RNA sequence: UGGGAUGUCGUCUAACGGCAGGACACGAGAAUUUGGAUCUCGUUAUGGUGGUUCGAAUCCACCCGUCCCAGCCA
């Protein structure tokens, strides 16, 4: 049996409509391990995890998976805790800007580290003392080999390494040298402290790994107090141990490092945290490595870490994704050890699903086509009371003006419509959503370009509200705005960043950037009521998709909307399937 | 070719010796004042070969595929 608390809270996490039993998310292998540990009273029945980002970039949705896992596990278990710890042992790559962004992103996702904020750099003094202890125990030595020489001594995947000539220095000499390293008596890169393990180990990580390097770089927290910095493999287990972390969850590539993780704790004889590895998140049509994301930012291929096309938390936030949708997504994808690539369609589903319930419906015309209702009085303006959500009356309604000159979507008219096209065409009748039936009587074109500039239509006054008293049906319903009353807006149509499912596997991933990942429209017309829309607020533009008021660039005078995700589009599918039908 | 992992529908993930299930995607249909949402139905999977067993995705053997490791990065 699984641990009771664990099971109980798993039920709570998912308790929406269905009965708890059929709704219970399956327990992943990590939660199973924790449940077993709890049952065996391991760690005094404590569950303590940590999220350990390096502040060398912005968090992405892969980190969200880890955050949801670590903070989620803590929340599911009574008394469970999750620390936030910055793994800041490499000052040459790290920056306060990243730390601040990480705070913001974790909070925004809905998680709280309370008073448990830690920095590996806070342990520098203790780490140093532990290193002294290792030296005293004959488990570490100062090595004078250059980086290149160390590499040569390390051997290869198939050949064992050779011992360093400095491997057998006396404890006294090592102590003296290491203290001098700290005191700044040697130049950068001239010496390192190494663990004395086994140069013949088939695991490269055990071939006397470097524990400390000399590096004169100003640390964002400790300043110039140190000129030697500990390595990840040495710092991480000790930090976990010091904080009493029971389950140290990380990604698969650290599997080979676990023997070293365990070695450190064993040799130092301190609290034994357990490292567990899971498969990192990959999503199709994007890249997920900080290295590649940094490249996109540095080379100006995106507007920044928070470009709405980026898979970063800040990018998704600006795009309009809700924290809930990301948490749901992370729960849906599961946790396992198999390398995998999640279909981006699942991410899109999670935000559609969330916004379908909560986002008010409005009308916006992205590519306006002028429509004149010839039999509608010149100076009449009607106001239609329109529901904000067709299936949820509690969301209220709003007034939308209607007049003789309107805009509809260019895509909603075809001069020679194919069979399955239900929208407007010459002589055809359609419904204007929540307004009238109109019939297209004439098409006006630019004499020079042949471009359609205006549609002349008539309306049926008896169809006010959108129903015909004589019972006649129309197949199509179009959205619209009143030309005079609508507001001009800019809309950014975002699409997937890359054209191929796995750009990271290519030699030059930038070759596959999607040139249409951003289409900027500047002449869109939106309902007048949208003027007051707050930055960050989300709407469904009917028949088109979900949109979000941009948090940086939008203003009352010139509103800017980001497309979060399109609606499922059956017509687009038909078009794609039968392109000749046009 | 050393070591460490990992193979279940198109994708992700369950089933822990006893009916291969769910989600997304896809397809068909119903209904529809969003070609949305909703509802109904459906297609598709245990990498391979042997073995153990009344019974194998699950246990054993061999084979095959994929991923990770030779930073003074994390």
XYZ file of C-alpha atoms (C1' of nucleotides) in Angstrom:
656
model
C 0.000 0.000 0.000
C 1.044 3.508 -0.655
C 1.419 5.962 2.125
C -1.891 7.299 3.233
C -1.100 11.007 3.195
C 0.394 10.743 -0.203
C -2.630 9.008 -1.605
C -5.011 11.338 0.143
C -3.455 14.488 -1.173
C -3.128 13.061 -4.628
C -6.859 12.699 -4.575
C -7.250 16.266 -3.435
C -5.037 17.566 -6.168
C -7.343 16.184 -8.778
C -10.715 16.412 -7.133
C -12.818 18.250 -9.610
C -15.925 16.498 -10.787
C -15.280 12.815 -11.060
C -15.131 10.411 -8.178
C -11.736 10.415 -6.505
C -11.044 6.839 -7.457
C -11.288 7.123 -11.198
C -9.687 10.518 -11.047
C -6.583 9.744 -9.083
C -3.431 10.545 -11.002
C -1.184 7.527 -11.188
C 1.721 7.617 -8.790
C 5.002 8.109 -10.613
C 8.151 6.193 -9.718
C 9.522 9.027 -7.568
C 6.385 9.311 -5.508
C 6.436 5.534 -5.178
C 9.967 5.670 -3.777
C 8.978 8.370 -1.321
C 5.900 6.455 -0.257
C 8.053 3.425 0.404
C 10.572 5.454 2.397
C 7.758 6.876 4.459
C 6.387 3.444 5.123
C 9.813 2.313 6.277
C 10.154 5.360 8.502
C 13.244 6.454 6.656
C 14.508 9.987 7.446
C 12.240 10.102 10.530
C 9.362 10.141 8.054
C 10.381 13.521 6.729
C 9.922 14.528 3.105
C 12.161 17.404 2.130
C 12.927 18.327 -1.461
C 14.624 21.258 -3.100
C 14.578 23.146 -6.374
C 18.200 24.068 -7.209
C 18.473 26.382 -10.222
C 21.734 27.882 -11.347
C 21.141 31.617 -11.844
C 22.674 31.644 -15.308
C 19.530 32.068 -17.378
C 15.790 32.343 -17.192
C 13.638 29.427 -16.136
C 11.845 27.476 -18.857
C 8.955 25.074 -18.861
C 11.346 22.195 -18.224
C 12.127 23.867 -14.919
C 8.395 24.204 -14.339
C 8.190 20.424 -14.508
C 10.849 20.191 -11.821
C 9.243 22.936 -9.721
C 5.848 21.235 -9.869
C 7.476 17.949 -8.942
C 9.549 19.199 -6.032
C 7.109 21.669 -4.539
C 4.231 19.351 -5.409
C 5.705 16.400 -3.547
C 6.362 18.591 -0.522
C 2.769 19.839 -0.541
C 1.316 16.359 -0.863
C 3.010 15.083 2.240
C 2.127 16.285 5.713
C 5.021 18.335 6.975
C 6.701 18.112 3.582
C 9.023 20.981 2.665
C 10.714 22.235 -0.451
C 13.682 24.597 -0.412
C 14.701 27.045 -3.064
C 18.454 26.889 -3.397
C 20.553 28.700 -5.930
C 23.389 26.587 -7.204
C 25.701 29.542 -7.567
C 29.173 28.066 -7.711
C 30.239 29.494 -11.054
C 30.363 33.300 -10.793
C 31.535 33.681 -14.380
C 28.099 32.759 -15.699
C 25.742 33.903 -13.002
C 23.921 37.125 -12.385
C 21.511 38.798 -9.980
C 19.122 39.495 -12.858
C 18.594 35.774 -13.216
C 18.020 35.338 -9.499
C 15.292 37.974 -9.553
C 13.612 36.426 -12.554
C 13.654 33.015 -10.880
C 11.921 34.402 -7.783
C 9.249 35.966 -9.934
C 8.689 32.876 -12.047
C 8.355 30.451 -9.146
C 5.929 32.722 -7.328
C 3.944 33.280 -10.484
C 3.644 29.530 -10.962
C 2.012 29.472 -7.557
C 4.701 28.006 -5.333
C 6.192 29.305 -2.107
C 9.539 28.505 -0.504
C 8.512 30.525 2.570
C 11.640 31.151 4.650
C 13.631 28.416 2.973
C 15.755 30.399 0.567
C 19.324 29.193 0.315
C 22.417 29.792 -1.749
C 25.178 27.270 -2.240
C 27.475 30.258 -1.851
C 26.298 30.545 1.776
C 28.069 27.239 2.341
C 31.432 28.267 0.888
C 33.099 28.367 4.304
C 31.653 25.014 5.352
C 32.497 23.515 1.985
C 36.061 24.663 2.485
C 36.228 23.054 5.916
C 34.861 19.807 4.524
C 37.575 19.945 1.875
C 40.169 20.282 4.638
C 38.636 17.224 6.236
C 38.917 15.237 3.009
C 42.559 16.255 2.695
C 43.217 15.241 6.282
C 41.614 11.890 5.584
C 43.844 11.418 2.558
C 40.815 11.613 0.253
C 41.764 14.750 -1.651
C 44.918 16.275 -3.049
C 46.151 19.405 -4.743
C 47.093 18.752 -8.349
C 49.403 21.011 -10.360
C 48.552 19.535 -13.738
C 47.177 21.942 -16.330
C 43.623 21.521 -17.615
C 45.038 19.971 -20.761
C 47.241 17.569 -18.815
C 44.368 16.522 -16.605
C 42.376 15.746 -19.695
C 45.169 13.602 -21.038
C 45.566 11.749 -17.768
C 41.852 11.098 -17.585
C 41.971 8.458 -20.331
C 39.011 7.833 -22.594
C 35.706 6.024 -22.449
C 37.452 2.764 -23.248
C 40.902 3.306 -21.716
C 41.621 3.836 -18.032
C 43.234 7.051 -16.853
C 46.687 7.521 -15.325
C 47.424 8.727 -11.833
C 48.502 12.324 -11.473
C 52.148 12.701 -10.404
C 50.839 14.869 -7.554
C 48.432 12.232 -6.322
C 50.572 11.112 -3.421
C 51.517 14.384 -1.808
C 51.517 14.356 1.957
C 48.560 15.598 3.936
C 50.687 18.464 5.216
C 51.720 19.565 1.763
C 48.143 19.337 0.477
C 46.865 21.331 3.437
C 49.477 23.997 2.886
C 48.875 24.209 -0.839
C 45.093 24.300 -0.529
C 45.272 27.069 2.051
C 47.525 29.001 -0.278
C 45.067 28.436 -3.112
C 42.433 30.101 -1.011
C 44.817 32.875 -0.027
C 45.287 33.781 -3.647
C 48.921 32.805 -3.925
C 48.515 30.976 -7.240
C 47.270 32.147 -10.604
C 43.914 31.075 -12.077
C 43.926 27.554 -13.407
C 47.346 26.684 -12.034
C 46.145 24.186 -9.453
C 43.019 22.309 -8.457
C 41.876 20.251 -5.536
C 40.948 16.752 -6.616
C 39.190 13.871 -4.941
C 41.377 10.794 -4.673
C 39.122 8.032 -5.951
C 40.073 5.797 -8.883
C 41.680 6.784 -12.165
C 40.748 3.399 -13.608
C 37.033 3.657 -12.877
C 34.802 2.941 -15.871
C 32.787 5.941 -14.664
C 34.646 9.033 -15.824
C 33.238 11.027 -12.937
C 35.156 8.895 -10.480
C 38.580 9.455 -12.083
C 39.793 11.862 -9.414
C 37.268 14.603 -10.182
C 38.107 18.240 -9.587
C 36.601 19.610 -6.376
C 37.927 23.176 -6.418
C 39.337 25.433 -9.084
C 41.092 28.793 -8.822
C 38.964 31.437 -10.470
C 39.237 35.151 -9.931
C 35.733 36.294 -10.710
C 33.497 38.567 -8.691
C 30.661 36.523 -7.308
C 27.224 38.127 -7.341
C 26.847 37.398 -3.636
C 30.259 36.850 -2.086
C 32.006 39.487 -4.160
C 35.777 39.008 -4.140
C 35.908 37.101 -0.878
C 36.920 33.931 -2.711
C 39.266 33.116 -5.516
C 38.600 29.384 -5.336
C 35.168 27.995 -6.122
C 33.810 24.506 -5.458
C 32.471 22.363 -8.286
C 28.861 21.251 -8.620
C 29.591 17.577 -7.936
C 31.155 18.458 -4.629
C 28.807 21.261 -3.632
C 25.494 19.672 -4.395
C 25.523 16.614 -2.128
C 26.881 18.638 0.770
C 24.297 21.387 0.304
C 21.549 18.769 0.201
C 22.918 17.111 3.297
C 23.282 20.378 5.219
C 19.663 21.247 4.478
C 18.418 17.793 5.402
C 17.098 17.135 1.919
C 15.674 13.618 1.893
C 15.060 13.278 -1.823
C 17.298 15.146 -4.201
C 15.529 15.026 -7.537
C 17.454 15.862 -10.686
C 17.568 15.001 -14.361
C 18.914 11.915 -16.095
C 22.289 13.267 -17.148
C 23.328 13.263 -13.492
C 22.805 9.546 -13.151
C 26.504 8.929 -13.743
C 27.302 11.467 -11.039
C 25.373 9.647 -8.339
C 28.351 7.495 -7.263
C 30.281 10.712 -6.657
C 27.317 12.252 -4.851
C 27.217 9.235 -2.581
C 31.003 9.146 -2.226
C 31.072 12.703 -0.894
C 28.449 12.050 1.750
C 30.007 8.753 2.735
C 33.550 10.074 3.067
C 32.381 13.078 5.044
C 30.008 10.887 7.023
C 27.164 13.388 6.978
C 23.400 13.080 6.463
C 22.688 10.876 3.487
C 20.347 12.500 0.971
C 19.196 10.338 -1.877
C 19.531 11.458 -5.463
C 16.792 10.366 -7.874
C 16.891 11.105 -11.575
C 14.026 11.625 -14.018
C 13.820 12.475 -17.715
C 13.915 16.162 -18.543
C 11.117 17.695 -20.526
C 11.386 18.131 -24.263
C 8.619 19.717 -26.306
C 8.273 19.489 -30.051
C 8.933 22.512 -32.276
C 11.020 24.311 -29.660
C 14.363 24.072 -27.887
C 14.793 23.625 -24.175
C 18.439 24.115 -23.390
C 19.558 27.286 -21.686
C 22.503 27.384 -24.051
C 20.279 27.548 -27.127
C 17.788 29.902 -25.539
C 20.630 32.224 -24.565
C 21.823 32.160 -28.161
C 18.399 33.201 -29.454
C 18.381 36.083 -26.991
C 21.971 37.197 -27.575
C 21.693 37.108 -31.334
C 18.459 39.048 -31.303
C 16.509 36.275 -32.973
C 13.834 36.843 -30.358
C 13.051 40.012 -28.463
C 14.365 38.699 -25.148
C 13.974 35.969 -22.566
C 10.321 36.898 -22.298
C 9.591 36.881 -26.009
C 6.139 35.270 -26.218
C 7.524 32.599 -28.526
C 10.073 31.405 -25.974
C 9.395 28.307 -23.867
C 10.596 30.270 -20.854
C 8.229 30.842 -17.957
C 8.467 34.572 -18.586
C 7.794 34.045 -22.302
C 4.773 31.887 -21.622
C 3.531 34.391 -19.063
C 3.808 37.225 -21.539
C 2.220 35.087 -24.226
C -0.767 34.764 -21.929
C -0.467 31.267 -20.498
C -1.973 30.927 -17.034
C -0.047 29.378 -14.134
C -2.851 26.855 -13.823
C -2.491 25.731 -17.411
C 1.211 25.111 -16.924
C 0.629 23.197 -13.718
C -2.012 21.089 -15.448
C 0.359 20.443 -18.295
C 3.107 19.345 -15.939
C 0.730 16.947 -14.261
C -0.425 15.546 -17.602
C 3.016 14.721 -18.934
C 3.930 12.533 -15.998
C 7.344 11.710 -14.597
C 9.462 8.825 -15.844
C 12.992 7.865 -16.792
C 12.430 7.453 -20.510
C 13.739 10.179 -22.808
C 10.715 11.695 -24.432
C 9.396 14.496 -26.563
C 6.005 15.865 -25.608
C 3.782 17.081 -28.429
C 3.414 20.863 -28.206
C -0.273 20.245 -28.955
C -0.637 19.068 -25.366
C 0.658 22.386 -24.044
C -1.722 24.217 -26.348
C -4.544 22.020 -25.168
C -3.842 22.884 -21.545
C -4.232 26.625 -22.111
C -7.266 26.263 -24.405
C -8.918 24.104 -21.827
C -8.250 26.589 -19.042
C -9.288 29.681 -20.978
C -12.379 28.106 -22.462
C -13.951 28.270 -19.036
C -12.710 31.605 -17.833
C -12.045 33.914 -20.765
C -14.759 36.375 -21.786
C -15.732 36.360 -25.447
C -15.310 39.488 -27.531
C -15.239 40.347 -31.208
C -12.166 41.592 -32.993
C -11.518 41.852 -36.700
C -7.890 41.136 -37.526
C -7.899 41.876 -41.267
C -10.802 44.231 -41.805
C -13.030 44.195 -44.860
C -15.499 47.059 -45.107
C -19.171 46.130 -45.311
C -21.914 48.623 -46.072
C -25.465 47.609 -45.175
C -27.318 49.460 -47.899
C -30.772 49.233 -46.397
C -29.680 50.177 -42.876
C -30.477 53.780 -41.873
C -27.545 56.172 -42.279
C -27.447 57.544 -38.770
C -28.899 54.716 -36.761
C -26.745 53.083 -34.068
C -28.125 50.080 -32.240
C -26.620 48.531 -29.151
C -26.760 44.784 -28.806
C -26.594 43.213 -25.382
C -24.148 40.373 -25.862
C -23.298 37.618 -23.398
C -19.673 37.496 -22.329
C -19.743 33.720 -22.315
C -22.280 31.628 -24.208
C -22.306 28.848 -21.599
C -21.868 30.880 -18.452
C -24.478 33.548 -17.678
C -22.679 34.517 -14.474
C -20.041 36.189 -16.609
C -22.574 38.835 -17.549
C -23.011 40.761 -20.744
C -21.943 43.942 -22.486
C -23.311 46.388 -25.036
C -21.836 46.368 -28.523
C -22.726 49.067 -31.076
C -23.973 48.183 -34.559
C -24.253 50.584 -37.453
C -24.491 50.849 -41.225
C -20.802 50.420 -41.902
C -19.064 47.443 -40.408
C -15.871 45.449 -40.677
C -15.762 41.732 -41.121
C -12.788 39.446 -41.575
C -11.294 39.322 -45.055
C -11.082 35.551 -44.707
C -14.818 35.381 -44.186
C -15.566 36.351 -47.767
C -14.770 34.481 -50.950
C -15.779 35.562 -54.386
C -15.921 31.999 -55.603
C -16.611 29.979 -52.484
C -15.997 26.220 -52.589
C -18.706 23.795 -51.460
C -17.680 23.520 -47.828
C -17.144 27.245 -47.303
C -20.057 28.354 -45.133
C -19.209 32.015 -45.001
C -20.030 35.004 -47.161
C -19.947 35.076 -50.959
C -21.809 36.942 -53.668
C -25.538 36.448 -53.162
C -25.026 34.434 -49.983
C -26.695 35.023 -46.642
C -24.902 34.670 -43.317
C -25.490 35.668 -39.744
C -23.568 38.432 -38.071
C -23.041 37.082 -34.603
C -25.664 38.318 -32.144
C -26.935 40.796 -34.772
C -28.643 40.332 -38.149
C -28.639 38.117 -41.187
C -27.002 39.886 -44.085
C -26.847 39.066 -47.781
C -24.023 40.073 -50.043
C -25.345 42.038 -53.024
C -22.247 43.426 -54.622
C -18.477 43.363 -54.475
C -16.520 46.583 -54.889
C -12.962 46.338 -56.155
C -10.101 48.699 -56.578
C -10.019 49.630 -60.240
C -6.257 49.276 -60.458
C -5.332 46.385 -58.237
C -8.523 44.357 -58.428
C -8.387 44.052 -54.658
C -11.736 43.768 -52.898
C -12.282 46.988 -51.001
C -15.882 46.796 -49.908
C -18.925 44.569 -49.768
C -22.402 45.979 -50.402
C -24.921 44.019 -48.381
C -28.506 44.174 -47.204
C -29.834 43.053 -43.854
C -33.098 41.500 -42.798
C -34.562 43.605 -39.941
C -36.649 40.631 -38.849
C -33.526 38.680 -37.889
C -32.508 41.027 -35.087
C -30.549 39.076 -32.475
C -29.632 36.450 -35.013
C -32.747 34.345 -35.486
C -35.084 34.307 -38.463
C -38.786 34.269 -37.513
C -39.570 32.292 -40.654
C -37.236 29.576 -39.442
C -34.763 29.788 -42.259
C -31.241 28.732 -41.411
C -27.854 30.037 -42.383
C -24.770 27.894 -42.175
C -22.273 30.590 -41.300
C -21.913 33.060 -38.458
C -19.377 35.857 -38.704
C -17.904 38.192 -36.133
C -17.923 41.912 -36.859
C -17.321 45.372 -35.435
C -18.927 48.701 -36.179
C -16.521 50.734 -38.317
C -17.201 54.006 -36.582
C -17.171 52.696 -33.023
C -14.432 50.107 -33.126
C -10.937 50.820 -31.895
C -7.753 50.270 -33.772
C -5.392 47.752 -32.242
C -2.195 45.915 -33.000
C -2.293 42.157 -32.806
C 0.659 39.825 -32.752
C -0.023 36.412 -34.153
C 2.378 33.943 -32.612
C 3.091 30.501 -33.910
C 5.609 27.780 -33.034
C 9.194 29.025 -33.048
C 10.618 26.280 -35.252
C 9.458 24.520 -38.378
C 10.681 21.067 -37.394
C 9.780 18.906 -34.381
C 13.287 18.592 -32.982
C 15.520 21.531 -33.921
C 17.934 20.770 -31.079
C 19.019 17.599 -32.879
C 20.208 19.565 -35.924
C 23.660 20.957 -36.506
C 22.455 24.502 -36.720
C 19.117 24.760 -34.994
C 18.711 28.399 -35.983
C 18.294 27.383 -39.608
C 14.907 26.027 -38.698
C 13.416 29.108 -37.089
C 9.886 29.623 -38.316
C 9.802 32.862 -40.334
C 6.103 33.082 -39.568
C 6.427 32.577 -35.830
C 5.397 36.220 -35.460
C 3.003 38.041 -37.744
C 2.292 41.605 -36.681
C -1.003 43.156 -37.654
C -1.442 46.848 -37.048
C -4.830 47.684 -38.533
C -7.039 45.405 -36.469
C -10.378 46.654 -35.180
C -11.672 45.671 -31.789
C -14.888 46.253 -29.885
C -14.952 49.625 -28.109
C -15.322 47.956 -24.713
C -11.807 46.558 -25.004
C -10.311 49.986 -24.512
C -10.224 49.452 -20.772
C -8.780 45.962 -20.922
C -6.015 45.666 -18.359
C -2.529 44.538 -19.399
C -2.320 40.799 -18.990
C -6.066 40.237 -19.276
C -7.194 37.442 -21.542
C -10.060 37.164 -23.989
C -11.372 34.867 -26.583
C -11.650 36.691 -29.886
C -14.608 34.743 -31.164
C -13.879 32.226 -33.882
C -10.169 33.034 -33.762
C -8.398 32.204 -30.569
C -7.355 33.408 -27.159
C -5.578 36.710 -26.862
C -3.851 38.576 -24.094
C -3.199 42.295 -23.638
C 0.577 42.622 -23.875
C 2.066 43.534 -20.521
C 4.908 45.626 -21.880
C 3.802 47.337 -25.058
C 0.075 47.881 -24.706
C -1.456 51.221 -23.750
C -4.937 52.679 -23.725
C -4.094 54.732 -26.782
C -2.523 51.929 -28.727
C -3.593 48.554 -27.471
C -1.501 45.514 -28.294
C -2.778 41.950 -28.111
C -0.808 38.717 -28.219
C -2.358 35.599 -29.613
C -1.956 32.929 -26.954
C -3.312 30.054 -29.003
C -5.748 29.590 -31.853
C -9.110 27.949 -31.479
C -9.339 24.510 -32.993
C -10.046 25.310 -36.590
C -12.088 22.794 -38.545
C -12.149 24.946 -41.644
C -8.363 25.221 -41.679
C -8.256 21.445 -41.594
C -10.651 21.090 -44.519
C -8.658 23.643 -46.455
C -5.451 21.813 -45.766
C -6.947 18.501 -46.801
C -8.514 19.721 -50.015
C -6.477 22.645 -51.245
C -7.804 22.205 -54.780
C -11.372 22.845 -53.633
C -10.911 26.573 -53.716
C 34.111 -0.458 -28.776
C 34.142 0.949 -21.370
C 30.325 2.518 -18.058
C 25.320 4.204 -16.864
C 20.208 4.347 -18.364
C 15.909 3.266 -21.377
C 12.356 0.736 -25.062
C 3.945 0.019 -24.346
C -0.916 3.446 -29.629
C 1.438 9.044 -33.928
C 2.905 11.577 -28.770
C 3.025 11.315 -23.329
C 1.757 7.867 -19.697
C -0.805 3.494 -16.752
C -1.020 -1.745 -15.861
C 4.337 -4.502 -11.076
C 2.475 -12.849 -13.244
C -4.249 -12.601 -14.522
C -9.357 -8.422 -19.668
C -3.082 -3.712 -22.436
C -6.291 1.561 -19.704
C -6.191 7.133 -19.871
C -4.850 11.947 -22.013
C -3.387 14.606 -26.396
C -3.456 13.990 -31.612
C -6.252 11.754 -35.577
C -11.006 10.022 -38.032
C -16.569 9.612 -38.362
C -21.107 11.453 -36.610
C -24.780 14.427 -33.463
C -25.969 19.113 -31.986
C -24.776 24.225 -32.627
C -26.064 31.976 -33.109
C -18.120 30.818 -32.448
C -16.458 25.645 -38.560
C -15.236 27.069 -30.766
C -16.910 24.454 -26.478
C -20.060 20.000 -25.724
C -21.796 14.857 -26.772
C -21.409 9.841 -29.273
C -18.557 6.366 -31.765
C -13.947 4.765 -33.834
C -8.610 3.552 -35.680
C -3.813 2.726 -33.764
C 0.825 -0.090 -29.129
C 3.947 -4.113 -25.443
C 11.548 -3.510 -30.218
C 13.017 -8.883 -31.739
C 13.936 -14.222 -30.855
C 13.892 -18.028 -27.555
C 12.712 -19.833 -22.605
C 9.964 -20.388 -17.574
C 4.538 -20.564 -16.535
C -2.209 -22.872 -16.708
C -1.227 -17.722 -17.894
C 4.251 -12.904 -19.593
C 4.268 -5.907 -21.252
C 5.700 -7.814 -16.405
C 10.388 -13.203 -14.745
C 15.116 -15.392 -17.414
C 18.660 -15.505 -21.725
C 20.428 -13.556 -26.114
C 19.912 -9.872 -29.834
C 18.457 -4.921 -31.668
C 17.350 0.401 -31.155
C 17.752 5.108 -28.512
C 19.869 8.510 -24.809
C 23.895 10.162 -21.358
C 29.356 10.359 -19.806
C 36.170 11.878 -21.706
C 34.430 20.863 -18.506
C 38.973 23.613 -13.956
C 30.008 24.035 -16.612
C 25.615 22.812 -13.938
